């Protein structure tokens, strides 16, 4: 890639999954709409995009996901009702949700895998770099993981994916990267060059314990890789398999990002996110802390 890297304006949020890890809560509502404290999961992810300078969000939905579109739509009746009761701050809060960025929606008609969900967004993304954020992973904090990846893309012109260390026994839950230092003399030891990736390997076969977190910054060339990717693990078109091709053909970085992620699509991960984000809450965080102390568990 000889051209100057373009500004990253777009993000794809795959949200077509069935949420089977969270049944029965997700039987009739999208897992992306499960609230952590006072916001649905997908709003945390949208706010991470906004804080990372992205202004165009493409959400890949499926059947039964209408609540997501409604959440980011305007709600004149609700706003009017809140104003008439003098609850102007709440009315503004509701109004602002739909005006953070431009939203577009497209549908994944069949559950053919994460790679396929990203490919469905090809026409809406066009020929420019874009971020991918998985909706069940939330990474709160002052320095968004996506922004860290944007900075790498904009300085190197190459794709980058966020990784973090996981216990070796858990490699079978994640995409795992095989890496080498990007530049041994570089001060930024968090930046690694990807040699290969493997989706959900057994611990004995895992090339490292660095797991793909669910934040990706990809050049448009990845669509060509996705089109050539055959069904892999679980019979699905895996994003990880397309990234193997991208790493070989164009180069790809792994970034051991600064921050802490919660897998809120998992019941225990969701509880941890709720407790830790609840503790940070300005309105009742201190009272909640007292309550947890009293429990003496
Ligand atoms: C997906 C990806 C995997 C990644 C994980 C992060 O798996 O396929 O590579 O490590 O998200 O949460 P899923 O959790 O959707 O099975």
mmCIF file of C-alpha atoms and ligand atoms in Angstrom:
data_model
loop_
_atom_site.group_PDB
_atom_site.id
_atom_site.type_symbol
_atom_site.label_atom_id
_atom_site.label_comp_id
_atom_site.label_asym_id
_atom_site.label_seq_id
_atom_site.Cartn_x
_atom_site.Cartn_y
_atom_site.Cartn_z
ATOM 1 C CA UNK A 1 0.000 0.000 0.000
ATOM 2 C CA UNK A 2 1.826 3.097 -1.181
ATOM 3 C CA UNK A 3 -0.915 5.695 -0.669
ATOM 4 C CA UNK A 4 -1.115 7.673 2.535
ATOM 5 C CA UNK A 5 -3.407 5.878 5.034
ATOM 6 C CA UNK A 6 -6.899 7.306 4.974
ATOM 7 C CA UNK A 7 -8.721 8.600 8.004
ATOM 8 C CA UNK A 8 -10.794 5.883 9.658
ATOM 9 C CA UNK A 9 -14.440 6.980 9.529
ATOM 10 C CA UNK A 10 -16.427 3.760 9.590
ATOM 11 C CA UNK A 11 -17.070 0.850 11.925
ATOM 12 C CA UNK A 12 -18.906 -2.427 11.444
ATOM 13 C CA UNK A 13 -20.707 -3.892 14.448
ATOM 14 C CA UNK A 14 -21.755 -7.503 13.827
ATOM 15 C CA UNK A 15 -24.966 -8.028 15.820
ATOM 16 C CA UNK A 16 -26.692 -10.928 14.128
ATOM 17 C CA UNK A 17 -25.675 -13.691 16.567
ATOM 18 C CA UNK A 18 -28.341 -15.682 18.375
ATOM 19 C CA UNK A 19 -26.950 -15.112 21.875
ATOM 20 C CA UNK A 20 -27.237 -18.769 22.898
ATOM 21 C CA UNK A 21 -24.734 -18.300 25.755
ATOM 22 C CA UNK A 22 -27.247 -16.066 27.512
ATOM 23 C CA UNK A 23 -30.479 -18.012 27.204
ATOM 24 C CA UNK A 24 -33.196 -17.677 28.355
ATOM 25 C CA UNK A 25 -32.629 -13.876 28.654
ATOM 26 C CA UNK A 26 -31.975 -13.664 24.920
ATOM 27 C CA UNK A 27 -34.909 -15.771 23.763
ATOM 28 C CA UNK A 28 -36.981 -12.748 22.714
ATOM 29 C CA UNK A 29 -34.517 -9.860 22.944
ATOM 30 C CA UNK A 30 -31.147 -9.275 21.270
ATOM 31 C CA UNK A 31 -28.144 -9.960 23.510
ATOM 32 C CA UNK A 32 -26.775 -6.580 22.391
ATOM 33 C CA UNK A 33 -29.675 -4.929 24.264
ATOM 34 C CA UNK A 34 -28.888 -6.501 27.659
ATOM 35 C CA UNK A 35 -28.265 -3.557 29.994
ATOM 36 C CA UNK A 36 -25.075 -3.187 31.999
ATOM 37 C CA UNK A 37 -26.080 -0.768 34.796
ATOM 38 C CA UNK A 38 -28.112 1.691 32.685
ATOM 39 C CA UNK A 39 -27.069 1.222 29.063
ATOM 40 C CA UNK A 40 -27.452 -1.657 26.621
ATOM 41 C CA UNK A 41 -24.209 -3.410 25.683
ATOM 42 C CA UNK A 42 -24.274 -2.077 22.144
ATOM 43 C CA UNK A 43 -24.390 1.520 23.379
ATOM 44 C CA UNK A 44 -21.034 1.047 25.154
ATOM 45 C CA UNK A 45 -19.619 -0.150 21.843
ATOM 46 C CA UNK A 46 -21.133 2.757 19.894
ATOM 47 C CA UNK A 47 -19.708 5.187 22.470
ATOM 48 C CA UNK A 48 -16.269 3.591 22.028
ATOM 49 C CA UNK A 49 -16.575 4.286 18.273
ATOM 50 C CA UNK A 50 -17.563 7.904 18.877
ATOM 51 C CA UNK A 51 -14.663 8.401 21.324
ATOM 52 C CA UNK A 52 -12.329 6.952 18.651
ATOM 53 C CA UNK A 53 -13.336 9.513 16.015
ATOM 54 C CA UNK A 54 -15.646 7.241 13.995
ATOM 55 C CA UNK A 55 -18.728 8.928 12.579
ATOM 56 C CA UNK A 56 -20.399 6.225 10.506
ATOM 57 C CA UNK A 57 -21.542 2.976 12.105
ATOM 58 C CA UNK A 58 -22.813 -0.026 10.163
ATOM 59 C CA UNK A 59 -24.712 -2.536 12.275
ATOM 60 C CA UNK A 60 -25.141 -6.023 10.827
ATOM 61 C CA UNK A 61 -28.372 -7.356 12.262
ATOM 62 C CA UNK A 62 -30.597 -10.377 11.711
ATOM 63 C CA UNK A 63 -34.072 -11.565 12.553
ATOM 64 C CA UNK A 64 -35.434 -10.418 15.915
ATOM 65 C CA UNK A 65 -32.995 -7.500 16.256
ATOM 66 C CA UNK A 66 -35.374 -4.578 15.668
ATOM 67 C CA UNK A 67 -34.886 -3.283 19.209
ATOM 68 C CA UNK A 68 -31.346 -2.231 18.228
ATOM 69 C CA UNK A 69 -32.611 0.033 15.422
ATOM 70 C CA UNK A 70 -35.319 1.438 17.681
ATOM 71 C CA UNK A 71 -32.758 2.233 20.373
ATOM 72 C CA UNK A 72 -30.697 4.428 18.030
ATOM 73 C CA UNK A 73 -33.751 5.957 16.342
ATOM 74 C CA UNK A 74 -35.474 9.142 17.494
ATOM 75 C CA UNK A 75 -38.331 8.689 19.943
ATOM 76 C CA UNK A 76 -40.513 11.822 19.686
ATOM 77 C CA UNK A 77 -43.369 10.504 21.880
ATOM 78 C CA UNK A 78 -41.013 9.550 24.716
ATOM 79 C CA UNK A 79 -39.074 12.833 24.444
ATOM 80 C CA UNK A 80 -42.309 14.838 24.418
ATOM 81 C CA UNK A 81 -43.643 12.918 27.425
ATOM 82 C CA UNK A 82 -40.432 13.489 29.414
ATOM 83 C CA UNK A 83 -40.430 17.203 28.562
ATOM 84 C CA UNK A 84 -44.069 17.567 29.591
ATOM 85 C CA UNK A 85 -43.127 16.115 33.000
ATOM 86 C CA UNK A 86 -40.213 18.552 33.320
ATOM 87 C CA UNK A 87 -37.644 15.757 32.928
ATOM 88 C CA UNK A 88 -35.600 17.710 30.394
ATOM 89 C CA UNK A 89 -32.264 16.044 31.184
ATOM 90 C CA UNK A 90 -33.727 12.602 30.539
ATOM 91 C CA UNK A 91 -35.368 13.889 27.341
ATOM 92 C CA UNK A 92 -31.954 15.134 26.158
ATOM 93 C CA UNK A 93 -30.313 11.818 27.087
ATOM 94 C CA UNK A 94 -32.861 9.916 25.001
ATOM 95 C CA UNK A 95 -32.527 12.383 22.105
ATOM 96 C CA UNK A 96 -28.725 12.319 22.039
ATOM 97 C CA UNK A 97 -28.443 8.500 21.713
ATOM 98 C CA UNK A 98 -29.636 8.589 18.116
ATOM 99 C CA UNK A 99 -27.548 11.607 17.159
ATOM 100 C CA UNK A 100 -24.061 10.491 18.157
ATOM 101 C CA UNK A 101 -23.186 9.262 14.658
ATOM 102 C CA UNK A 102 -24.770 8.155 11.365
ATOM 103 C CA UNK A 103 -26.164 4.632 11.567
ATOM 104 C CA UNK A 104 -26.709 2.235 8.670
ATOM 105 C CA UNK A 105 -28.121 -1.256 8.951
ATOM 106 C CA UNK A 106 -27.760 -4.355 6.852
ATOM 107 C CA UNK A 107 -28.834 -7.917 7.489
ATOM 108 C CA UNK A 108 -27.010 -11.192 7.634
ATOM 109 C CA UNK A 109 -29.722 -13.505 6.379
ATOM 110 C CA UNK A 110 -28.126 -16.772 7.505
ATOM 111 C CA UNK A 111 -25.828 -17.477 10.495
ATOM 112 C CA UNK A 112 -22.765 -18.307 8.393
ATOM 113 C CA UNK A 113 -20.179 -16.932 10.816
ATOM 114 C CA UNK A 114 -18.449 -13.733 11.943
ATOM 115 C CA UNK A 115 -16.398 -13.471 8.744
ATOM 116 C CA UNK A 116 -19.566 -13.671 6.676
ATOM 117 C CA UNK A 117 -21.235 -10.987 8.854
ATOM 118 C CA UNK A 118 -18.354 -8.603 8.100
ATOM 119 C CA UNK A 119 -18.504 -9.467 4.388
ATOM 120 C CA UNK A 120 -22.205 -8.539 4.350
ATOM 121 C CA UNK A 121 -21.129 -4.943 5.142
ATOM 122 C CA UNK A 122 -18.796 -4.738 2.105
ATOM 123 C CA UNK A 123 -20.931 -2.404 -0.031
ATOM 124 C CA UNK A 124 -21.624 -0.055 2.892
ATOM 125 C CA UNK A 125 -17.944 0.154 3.840
ATOM 126 C CA UNK A 126 -16.645 0.638 0.283
ATOM 127 C CA UNK A 127 -12.966 1.081 -0.464
ATOM 128 C CA UNK A 128 -11.742 2.446 2.858
ATOM 129 C CA UNK A 129 -10.337 1.207 6.180
ATOM 130 C CA UNK A 130 -12.814 0.384 8.911
ATOM 131 C CA UNK A 131 -13.030 -0.836 12.482
ATOM 132 C CA UNK A 132 -14.872 -3.971 13.601
ATOM 133 C CA UNK A 133 -16.147 -4.103 17.172
ATOM 134 C CA UNK A 134 -17.812 -7.208 18.609
ATOM 135 C CA UNK A 135 -20.892 -6.208 20.563
ATOM 136 C CA UNK A 136 -20.536 -8.632 23.447
ATOM 137 C CA UNK A 137 -17.083 -7.370 24.435
ATOM 138 C CA UNK A 138 -17.005 -4.081 26.300
ATOM 139 C CA UNK A 139 -13.815 -2.192 27.090
ATOM 140 C CA UNK A 140 -14.672 0.813 29.236
ATOM 141 C CA UNK A 141 -12.005 3.316 30.194
ATOM 142 C CA UNK A 142 -10.483 6.582 29.114
ATOM 143 C CA UNK A 143 -8.437 5.308 26.171
ATOM 144 C CA UNK A 144 -10.648 3.315 23.801
ATOM 145 C CA UNK A 145 -9.067 0.181 22.336
ATOM 146 C CA UNK A 146 -10.416 1.164 18.916
ATOM 147 C CA UNK A 147 -8.664 4.528 19.117
ATOM 148 C CA UNK A 148 -5.379 2.722 19.870
ATOM 149 C CA UNK A 149 -5.861 0.639 16.693
ATOM 150 C CA UNK A 150 -6.825 3.701 14.638
ATOM 151 C CA UNK A 151 -3.529 5.324 15.663
ATOM 152 C CA UNK A 152 -1.577 2.266 14.481
ATOM 153 C CA UNK A 153 -3.402 2.165 11.157
ATOM 154 C CA UNK A 154 -2.959 5.875 10.579
ATOM 155 C CA UNK A 155 0.771 5.706 11.325
ATOM 156 C CA UNK A 156 1.621 2.430 9.515
ATOM 157 C CA UNK A 157 -1.090 2.025 6.845
ATOM 158 C CA UNK A 158 -1.572 -1.576 7.968
ATOM 159 C CA UNK A 159 -4.383 -3.371 9.737
ATOM 160 C CA UNK A 160 -4.158 -4.063 13.470
ATOM 161 C CA UNK A 161 -6.137 -6.184 15.904
ATOM 162 C CA UNK A 162 -6.339 -5.891 19.677
ATOM 163 C CA UNK A 163 -4.985 -8.820 21.680
ATOM 164 C CA UNK A 164 -4.634 -9.624 25.372
ATOM 165 C CA UNK A 165 -3.146 -12.392 27.459
ATOM 166 C CA UNK A 166 -5.493 -15.174 28.575
ATOM 167 C CA UNK A 167 -4.800 -18.266 30.700
ATOM 168 C CA UNK A 168 -3.479 -21.012 28.443
ATOM 169 C CA UNK A 169 -6.342 -23.311 29.487
ATOM 170 C CA UNK A 170 -8.765 -20.874 27.829
ATOM 171 C CA UNK A 171 -7.253 -20.601 24.337
ATOM 172 C CA UNK A 172 -10.141 -22.714 22.996
ATOM 173 C CA UNK A 173 -12.492 -19.746 23.519
ATOM 174 C CA UNK A 174 -10.625 -17.264 21.302
ATOM 175 C CA UNK A 175 -8.735 -16.538 18.153
ATOM 176 C CA UNK A 176 -5.034 -16.883 19.095
ATOM 177 C CA UNK A 177 -2.138 -15.103 17.390
ATOM 178 C CA UNK A 178 1.375 -16.251 16.560
ATOM 179 C CA UNK A 179 3.543 -13.117 16.735
ATOM 180 C CA UNK A 180 7.044 -11.710 16.635
ATOM 181 C CA UNK A 181 8.273 -8.289 17.825
ATOM 182 C CA UNK A 182 7.395 -5.647 15.233
ATOM 183 C CA UNK A 183 10.713 -3.929 15.616
ATOM 184 C CA UNK A 184 13.068 -5.175 18.330
ATOM 185 C CA UNK A 185 14.488 -1.696 18.850
ATOM 186 C CA UNK A 186 11.080 -0.012 19.005
ATOM 187 C CA UNK A 187 9.984 1.558 22.268
ATOM 188 C CA UNK A 188 6.478 0.253 21.700
ATOM 189 C CA UNK A 189 6.742 -3.368 22.813
ATOM 190 C CA UNK A 190 2.951 -3.677 22.658
ATOM 191 C CA UNK A 191 3.062 -3.642 18.849
ATOM 192 C CA UNK A 192 3.620 -7.128 17.411
ATOM 193 C CA UNK A 193 3.795 -8.494 13.899
ATOM 194 C CA UNK A 194 1.395 -11.342 13.175
ATOM 195 C CA UNK A 195 2.920 -14.472 11.667
ATOM 196 C CA UNK A 196 -0.277 -16.501 11.833
ATOM 197 C CA UNK A 197 -3.625 -16.818 13.616
ATOM 198 C CA UNK A 198 -5.747 -19.779 14.625
ATOM 199 C CA UNK A 199 -9.382 -19.827 15.695
ATOM 200 C CA UNK A 200 -10.034 -21.447 19.100
ATOM 201 C CA UNK A 201 -7.087 -23.882 19.299
ATOM 202 C CA UNK A 202 -6.731 -26.492 22.032
ATOM 203 C CA UNK A 203 -4.221 -25.279 24.653
ATOM 204 C CA UNK A 204 -1.678 -27.863 23.479
ATOM 205 C CA UNK A 205 -1.792 -26.517 19.900
ATOM 206 C CA UNK A 206 -2.026 -22.788 20.686
ATOM 207 C CA UNK A 207 0.891 -20.780 19.285
ATOM 208 C CA UNK A 208 0.712 -18.333 22.233
ATOM 209 C CA UNK A 209 -1.669 -17.185 24.952
ATOM 210 C CA UNK A 210 -2.433 -13.887 23.198
ATOM 211 C CA UNK A 211 -6.134 -13.831 22.371
ATOM 212 C CA UNK A 212 -8.035 -11.731 19.838
ATOM 213 C CA UNK A 213 -10.190 -9.396 21.929
ATOM 214 C CA UNK A 214 -12.939 -8.353 19.525
ATOM 215 C CA UNK A 215 -11.526 -5.055 18.218
ATOM 216 C CA UNK A 216 -10.117 -4.955 14.690
ATOM 217 C CA UNK A 217 -8.901 -2.190 12.369
ATOM 218 C CA UNK A 218 -8.914 -3.516 8.833
ATOM 219 C CA UNK A 219 -8.002 -2.269 5.362
ATOM 220 C CA UNK A 220 -10.578 -2.832 2.591
ATOM 221 C CA UNK A 221 -8.367 -5.645 1.172
ATOM 222 C CA UNK A 222 -9.851 -7.870 3.886
ATOM 223 C CA UNK A 223 -13.056 -8.196 1.828
ATOM 224 C CA UNK A 224 -11.143 -9.937 -0.930
ATOM 225 C CA UNK A 225 -9.654 -12.266 1.732
ATOM 226 C CA UNK A 226 -13.132 -12.951 3.156
ATOM 227 C CA UNK A 227 -14.460 -13.828 -0.289
ATOM 228 C CA UNK A 228 -11.736 -16.473 -0.601
ATOM 229 C CA UNK A 229 -12.258 -17.878 2.912
ATOM 230 C CA UNK A 230 -13.867 -21.324 3.091
ATOM 231 C CA UNK A 231 -15.951 -22.412 6.080
ATOM 232 C CA UNK A 232 -13.634 -23.268 8.970
ATOM 233 C CA UNK A 233 -14.190 -24.068 12.629
ATOM 234 C CA UNK A 234 -17.831 -24.965 13.333
ATOM 235 C CA UNK A 235 -18.555 -24.907 9.582
ATOM 236 C CA UNK A 236 -18.600 -21.073 9.739
ATOM 237 C CA UNK A 237 -16.741 -18.472 7.695
ATOM 238 C CA UNK A 238 -14.331 -17.251 10.326
ATOM 239 C CA UNK A 239 -12.939 -13.710 10.382
ATOM 240 C CA UNK A 240 -9.778 -15.189 11.926
ATOM 241 C CA UNK A 241 -9.208 -17.349 8.803
ATOM 242 C CA UNK A 242 -9.553 -14.318 6.502
ATOM 243 C CA UNK A 243 -7.049 -12.470 8.691
ATOM 244 C CA UNK A 244 -4.522 -15.271 8.137
ATOM 245 C CA UNK A 245 -4.648 -14.443 4.428
ATOM 246 C CA UNK A 246 -4.495 -10.704 5.123
ATOM 247 C CA UNK A 247 -1.444 -11.181 7.400
ATOM 248 C CA UNK A 248 0.370 -13.193 4.708
ATOM 249 C CA UNK A 249 -0.510 -10.926 1.796
ATOM 250 C CA UNK A 250 -0.549 -7.398 3.252
ATOM 251 C CA UNK A 251 0.872 -7.677 6.776
ATOM 252 C CA UNK A 252 -1.135 -7.275 9.966
ATOM 253 C CA UNK A 253 -0.280 -6.089 13.478
ATOM 254 C CA UNK A 254 -1.444 -7.376 16.845
ATOM 255 C CA UNK A 255 -1.602 -4.734 19.548
ATOM 256 C CA UNK A 256 -1.506 -5.694 23.205
ATOM 257 C CA UNK A 257 -3.821 -2.797 23.989
ATOM 258 C CA UNK A 258 -4.009 -0.789 27.205
ATOM 259 C CA UNK A 259 -7.271 -1.474 28.989
ATOM 260 C CA UNK A 260 -9.530 -4.172 30.371
ATOM 261 C CA UNK A 261 -12.190 -6.072 28.471
ATOM 262 C CA UNK A 262 -15.304 -7.843 29.706
ATOM 263 C CA UNK A 263 -16.893 -10.647 27.748
ATOM 264 C CA UNK A 264 -20.403 -9.522 28.593
ATOM 265 C CA UNK A 265 -21.958 -12.100 26.247
ATOM 266 C CA UNK A 266 -21.043 -14.634 28.933
ATOM 267 C CA UNK A 267 -23.015 -14.725 32.199
ATOM 268 C CA UNK A 268 -20.031 -14.418 34.553
ATOM 269 C CA UNK A 269 -18.342 -11.785 32.370
ATOM 270 C CA UNK A 270 -21.592 -9.841 32.344
ATOM 271 C CA UNK A 271 -21.804 -9.915 36.160
ATOM 272 C CA UNK A 272 -18.192 -8.709 36.477
ATOM 273 C CA UNK A 273 -18.875 -5.843 34.063
ATOM 274 C CA UNK A 274 -22.020 -4.892 35.970
ATOM 275 C CA UNK A 275 -20.241 -4.831 39.336
ATOM 276 C CA UNK A 276 -17.167 -2.904 38.144
ATOM 277 C CA UNK A 277 -19.074 -0.371 36.051
ATOM 278 C CA UNK A 278 -21.606 -0.018 38.891
ATOM 279 C CA UNK A 279 -18.755 0.813 41.290
ATOM 280 C CA UNK A 280 -17.687 3.652 38.974
ATOM 281 C CA UNK A 281 -21.175 5.144 38.845
ATOM 282 C CA UNK A 282 -21.189 8.776 40.026
ATOM 283 C CA UNK A 283 -24.718 8.601 41.406
ATOM 284 C CA UNK A 284 -24.591 5.433 43.504
ATOM 285 C CA UNK A 285 -21.079 3.934 43.150
ATOM 286 C CA UNK A 286 -20.086 4.723 46.756
ATOM 287 C CA UNK A 287 -23.313 3.335 48.172
ATOM 288 C CA UNK A 288 -22.869 0.202 46.045
ATOM 289 C CA UNK A 289 -19.306 -0.198 47.373
ATOM 290 C CA UNK A 290 -20.636 -0.020 50.938
ATOM 291 C CA UNK A 291 -23.259 -2.609 50.068
ATOM 292 C CA UNK A 292 -20.637 -5.009 48.671
ATOM 293 C CA UNK A 293 -18.539 -4.548 51.837
ATOM 294 C CA UNK A 294 -21.529 -5.402 53.985
ATOM 295 C CA UNK A 295 -22.067 -8.633 52.047
ATOM 296 C CA UNK A 296 -18.662 -9.883 53.293
ATOM 297 C CA UNK A 297 -18.706 -12.715 50.776
HETATM 298 C C1 LIG B 1 -15.095 -14.311 18.279
HETATM 299 C C2 LIG B 1 -13.899 -14.527 17.348
HETATM 300 C C3 LIG B 1 -12.660 -14.878 18.172
HETATM 301 C C4 LIG B 1 -12.417 -13.813 19.217
HETATM 302 C C5 LIG B 1 -13.665 -13.633 20.102
HETATM 303 C C6 LIG B 1 -13.488 -12.470 21.075
HETATM 304 O O1 LIG B 1 -15.465 -15.550 18.833
HETATM 305 O O2 LIG B 1 -14.207 -15.544 16.404
HETATM 306 O O3 LIG B 1 -11.555 -14.990 17.314
HETATM 307 O O4 LIG B 1 -11.303 -14.159 20.015
HETATM 308 O O5 LIG B 1 -14.826 -13.369 19.289
HETATM 309 O O6 LIG B 1 -14.572 -12.393 21.933
HETATM 310 P P1 LIG B 1 -16.898 -15.751 19.577
HETATM 311 O O7 LIG B 1 -16.711 -15.279 20.985
HETATM 312 O O8 LIG B 1 -17.899 -14.932 18.833
HETATM 313 O O9 LIG B 1 -17.170 -17.223 19.505
#
